[in-house]
PDB file of C-alpha atoms and ligand atoms in Angstrom:
ATOM      1  CA  UNK A1170     103.638  62.414  -7.466  1.00 44.00           C
ATOM      2  CA  UNK A1171     105.305  59.780  -5.320  1.00 48.00           C
ATOM      3  CA  UNK A1172     106.127  62.618  -2.985  1.00 50.00           C
ATOM      4  CA  UNK A1173     102.452  63.418  -2.512  1.00 55.00           C
ATOM      5  CA  UNK A1174     101.829  59.928  -1.207  1.00 53.00           C
ATOM      6  CA  UNK A1175     104.734  60.216   1.181  1.00 65.00           C
ATOM      7  CA  UNK A1176     103.441  63.551   2.311  1.00 63.00           C
ATOM      8  CA  UNK A1177      99.923  62.223   2.912  1.00 63.00           C
ATOM      9  CA  UNK A1178     101.216  59.194   4.760  1.00 63.00           C
ATOM     10  CA  UNK A1179     103.487  61.303   6.891  1.00 60.00           C
ATOM     11  CA  UNK A1180     100.693  63.721   7.588  1.00 60.00           C
ATOM     12  CA  UNK A1181      98.392  60.922   8.742  1.00 56.00           C
ATOM     13  CA  UNK A1182     101.163  59.544  10.895  1.00 55.00           C
ATOM     14  CA  UNK A1183     101.759  62.920  12.495  1.00 56.00           C
ATOM     15  CA  UNK A1184      98.042  63.411  13.099  1.00 54.00           C
ATOM     16  CA  UNK A1185      98.000  60.136  15.010  1.00 51.00           C
ATOM     17  CA  UNK A1186     100.952  61.183  17.120  1.00 52.00           C
ATOM     18  CA  UNK A1187      99.334  64.490  17.942  1.00 53.00           C
ATOM     19  CA  UNK A1188      96.142  62.957  19.252  1.00 55.00           C
ATOM     20  CA  UNK A1189      97.865  60.885  21.884  1.00 60.00           C
ATOM     21  CA  UNK A1190      98.533  62.236  25.364  1.00 70.00           C
ATOM     22  CA  UNK A1191     101.674  64.231  24.961  1.00 82.00           C
ATOM     23  CA  UNK A1192     104.190  64.911  27.694  1.00 89.00           C
ATOM     24  CA  UNK A1193     103.183  68.596  28.016  1.00 93.00           C
ATOM     25  CA  UNK A1194      99.538  67.536  28.361  1.00 92.00           C
ATOM     26  CA  UNK A1195     100.373  65.075  31.111  1.00 92.00           C
ATOM     27  CA  UNK A1196     102.425  67.676  32.986  1.00 93.00           C
ATOM     28  CA  UNK A1197      99.648  70.269  32.860  1.00 95.00           C
ATOM     29  CA  UNK A1198      97.023  67.718  33.879  1.00 94.00           C
ATOM     30  CA  UNK A1199      99.145  66.594  36.818  1.00 94.00           C
ATOM     31  CA  UNK A1200      99.618  70.211  37.888  1.00 94.00           C
ATOM     32  CA  UNK A1201      95.884  70.969  37.616  1.00 95.00           C
ATOM     33  CA  UNK A1202      95.108  67.899  39.637  1.00 93.00           C
ATOM     34  CA  UNK A1203      97.621  68.846  42.318  1.00 92.00           C
ATOM     35  CA  UNK A1204      96.080  72.324  42.462  1.00 93.00           C
ATOM     36  CA  UNK A1205      92.754  70.680  43.258  1.00 91.00           C
ATOM     37  CA  UNK A1206      90.949  71.164  39.944  1.00 92.00           C
ATOM     38  CA  UNK A1207      88.778  68.478  38.465  1.00 87.00           C
ATOM     39  CA  UNK A1208      88.343  68.421  34.739  1.00 88.00           C
ATOM     40  CA  UNK A1209      87.502  66.452  31.641  1.00 84.00           C
ATOM     41  CA  UNK A1210      90.001  65.618  28.973  1.00 82.00           C
ATOM     42  CA  UNK A1211      89.455  65.642  25.229  1.00 67.00           C
ATOM     43  CA  UNK A1212      85.721  66.047  25.505  1.00 66.00           C
ATOM     44  CA  UNK A1213      84.239  65.227  22.117  1.00 73.00           C
ATOM     45  CA  UNK A1214      81.340  67.644  22.412  1.00 82.00           C
ATOM     46  CA  UNK A1215      83.416  70.749  23.050  1.00 89.00           C
ATOM     47  CA  UNK A1216      84.037  72.838  19.928  1.00 91.00           C
ATOM     48  CA  UNK A1217      87.711  73.011  19.054  1.00 93.00           C
ATOM     49  CA  UNK A1218      88.438  69.779  20.957  1.00 91.00           C
ATOM     50  CA  UNK A1219      90.529  71.379  23.724  1.00 94.00           C
ATOM     51  CA  UNK A1220      92.961  69.146  25.621  1.00 93.00           C
ATOM     52  CA  UNK A1221      91.376  69.946  28.967  1.00 94.00           C
ATOM     53  CA  UNK A1222      87.826  71.182  29.497  1.00 93.00           C
ATOM     54  CA  UNK A1223      86.048  72.532  32.563  1.00 92.00           C
ATOM     55  CA  UNK A1224      82.431  72.119  31.573  1.00 89.00           C
ATOM     56  CA  UNK A1225      80.788  73.984  34.473  1.00 88.00           C
ATOM     57  CA  UNK A1226      83.109  76.948  34.112  1.00 92.00           C
ATOM     58  CA  UNK A1227      83.021  76.663  30.342  1.00 94.00           C
ATOM     59  CA  UNK A1228      86.752  77.075  30.179  1.00 95.00           C
ATOM     60  CA  UNK A1229      89.105  75.243  27.888  1.00 96.00           C
ATOM     61  CA  UNK A1230      92.840  74.737  27.859  1.00 96.00           C
ATOM     62  CA  UNK A1231      94.812  73.987  24.738  1.00 96.00           C
ATOM     63  CA  UNK A1232      98.237  72.536  25.426  1.00 95.00           C
ATOM     64  CA  UNK A1233     100.691  72.903  22.602  1.00 95.00           C
ATOM     65  CA  UNK A1234     104.044  71.272  22.042  1.00 93.00           C
ATOM     66  CA  UNK A1235     106.272  74.028  20.669  1.00 95.00           C
ATOM     67  CA  UNK A1236     107.642  71.979  17.775  1.00 93.00           C
ATOM     68  CA  UNK A1237     104.447  70.509  16.309  1.00 92.00           C
ATOM     69  CA  UNK A1238     102.426  73.635  16.892  1.00 94.00           C
ATOM     70  CA  UNK A1239     105.235  75.860  15.622  1.00 94.00           C
ATOM     71  CA  UNK A1240     105.496  78.258  18.524  1.00 95.00           C
ATOM     72  CA  UNK A1241     106.761  81.528  17.099  1.00 92.00           C
ATOM     73  CA  UNK A1242     110.015  82.966  18.401  1.00 92.00           C
ATOM     74  CA  UNK A1243     110.552  79.918  20.595  1.00 95.00           C
ATOM     75  CA  UNK A1244     113.800  78.002  20.981  1.00 92.00           C
ATOM     76  CA  UNK A1245     111.978  74.650  21.046  1.00 92.00           C
ATOM     77  CA  UNK A1246     110.450  75.369  17.680  1.00 91.00           C
ATOM     78  CA  UNK A1247     112.479  75.155  14.504  1.00 88.00           C
ATOM     79  CA  UNK A1248     112.124  74.201  10.869  1.00 89.00           C
ATOM     80  CA  UNK A1249     114.011  70.942  10.156  1.00 92.00           C
ATOM     81  CA  UNK A1250     116.926  71.367   7.771  1.00 92.00           C
ATOM     82  CA  UNK A1251     115.674  68.762   5.317  1.00 93.00           C
ATOM     83  CA  UNK A1252     112.391  69.054   3.404  1.00 95.00           C
ATOM     84  CA  UNK A1253     112.219  72.624   4.569  1.00 95.00           C
ATOM     85  CA  UNK A1254     109.363  73.549   2.285  1.00 95.00           C
ATOM     86  CA  UNK A1255     107.249  70.608   3.439  1.00 96.00           C
ATOM     87  CA  UNK A1256     107.764  71.517   7.085  1.00 95.00           C
ATOM     88  CA  UNK A1257     107.171  75.219   6.530  1.00 95.00           C
ATOM     89  CA  UNK A1258     103.826  74.437   4.914  1.00 96.00           C
ATOM     90  CA  UNK A1259     103.012  71.828   7.532  1.00 95.00           C
ATOM     91  CA  UNK A1260     103.666  74.191  10.407  1.00 95.00           C
ATOM     92  CA  UNK A1261     101.689  76.984   8.756  1.00 95.00           C
ATOM     93  CA  UNK A1262      98.778  74.560   8.393  1.00 96.00           C
ATOM     94  CA  UNK A1263      99.136  73.445  12.023  1.00 95.00           C
ATOM     95  CA  UNK A1264      99.081  77.032  13.228  1.00 95.00           C
ATOM     96  CA  UNK A1265      96.066  77.793  11.099  1.00 96.00           C
ATOM     97  CA  UNK A1266      94.242  74.742  12.458  1.00 96.00           C
ATOM     98  CA  UNK A1267      95.061  75.735  16.043  1.00 96.00           C
ATOM     99  CA  UNK A1268      93.708  79.204  15.395  1.00 97.00           C
ATOM    100  CA  UNK A1269      90.524  77.771  13.855  1.00 97.00           C
ATOM    101  CA  UNK A1270      89.931  75.325  16.715  1.00 96.00           C
ATOM    102  CA  UNK A1271      90.449  77.965  19.386  1.00 97.00           C
ATOM    103  CA  UNK A1272      88.090  80.289  17.550  1.00 97.00           C
ATOM    104  CA  UNK A1273      85.470  77.530  17.359  1.00 96.00           C
ATOM    105  CA  UNK A1274      85.600  77.160  21.143  1.00 96.00           C
ATOM    106  CA  UNK A1275      85.409  80.920  21.653  1.00 97.00           C
ATOM    107  CA  UNK A1276      82.500  81.229  19.245  1.00 97.00           C
ATOM    108  CA  UNK A1277      80.638  78.662  21.329  1.00 96.00           C
ATOM    109  CA  UNK A1278      81.164  80.777  24.440  1.00 97.00           C
ATOM    110  CA  UNK A1279      84.168  79.031  25.928  1.00 97.00           C
ATOM    111  CA  UNK A1280      86.998  80.957  27.527  1.00 97.00           C
ATOM    112  CA  UNK A1281      90.296  79.644  26.275  1.00 98.00           C
ATOM    113  CA  UNK A1282      93.851  79.448  27.506  1.00 98.00           C
ATOM    114  CA  UNK A1283      96.782  78.203  25.488  1.00 97.00           C
ATOM    115  CA  UNK A1284      99.657  76.655  27.414  1.00 97.00           C
ATOM    116  CA  UNK A1285     102.911  76.204  25.517  1.00 97.00           C
ATOM    117  CA  UNK A1286     105.427  73.485  26.255  1.00 96.00           C
ATOM    118  CA  UNK A1287     108.176  76.046  26.914  1.00 96.00           C
ATOM    119  CA  UNK A1288     106.038  77.628  29.645  1.00 96.00           C
ATOM    120  CA  UNK A1289     106.164  74.414  31.662  1.00 95.00           C
ATOM    121  CA  UNK A1290     109.675  75.325  32.794  1.00 94.00           C
ATOM    122  CA  UNK A1291     108.253  78.320  34.649  1.00 93.00           C
ATOM    123  CA  UNK A1292     106.299  76.200  37.118  1.00 91.00           C
ATOM    124  CA  UNK A1293     105.408  78.945  39.596  1.00 94.00           C
ATOM    125  CA  UNK A1294     104.355  81.327  36.860  1.00 96.00           C
ATOM    126  CA  UNK A1295     102.317  78.650  35.106  1.00 96.00           C
ATOM    127  CA  UNK A1296     100.578  77.730  38.340  1.00 95.00           C
ATOM    128  CA  UNK A1297      99.571  81.351  38.986  1.00 96.00           C
ATOM    129  CA  UNK A1298      98.427  81.709  35.409  1.00 96.00           C
ATOM    130  CA  UNK A1299      96.242  78.590  35.589  1.00 97.00           C
ATOM    131  CA  UNK A1300      94.654  79.649  38.879  1.00 96.00           C
ATOM    132  CA  UNK A1301      94.014  83.128  37.500  1.00 96.00           C
ATOM    133  CA  UNK A1302      92.384  81.676  34.415  1.00 97.00           C
ATOM    134  CA  UNK A1303      90.301  79.072  36.201  1.00 96.00           C
ATOM    135  CA  UNK A1304      89.257  80.868  39.372  1.00 92.00           C
ATOM    136  CA  UNK A1305      88.098  79.155  42.600  1.00 83.00           C
ATOM    137  CA  UNK A1306      88.728  75.427  42.883  1.00 81.00           C
ATOM    138  CA  UNK A1307      85.607  74.200  44.600  1.00 68.00           C
ATOM    139  CA  UNK A1308      83.309  74.018  41.589  1.00 57.00           C
ATOM    140  CA  UNK A1309      82.550  70.428  40.658  1.00 58.00           C
ATOM    141  CA  UNK A1310      82.944  69.660  37.004  1.00 57.00           C
TER     142      UNK A1310
HETATM  143 ZN1   ZN B 235     107.550  77.569  22.980  1.00 91.67          ZN
END
């Protein structure tokens, strides 16, 4: 049972880490800003708590680090070699939570886009994808 405590403590610790502004989030926000979009971050009232929200457009962006969010078939995502079972369960739970949060936003009428950390390397592609998702820039948020 000592392991359960460790697990809970670790889980709480990881939850804290996840809530902070991560590097992928900062990169996407900087890119959006450079593209001329204005947006709100981590808006409490938006279902699913997306990382970036465009309230007038009702569009939400979820930005996922490939490791913590267990991006499937991605080279940045892997199961650590120790405590494999713990991590496997943890990542399954993370994926399930992501799915639930995105669905909550969609159910409330928000259009959603997920940006993965590994996609940040394809800057031109990502830029096109963001513009396509968001549409014209002039709307004030
Ligand atoms: Zn990835």
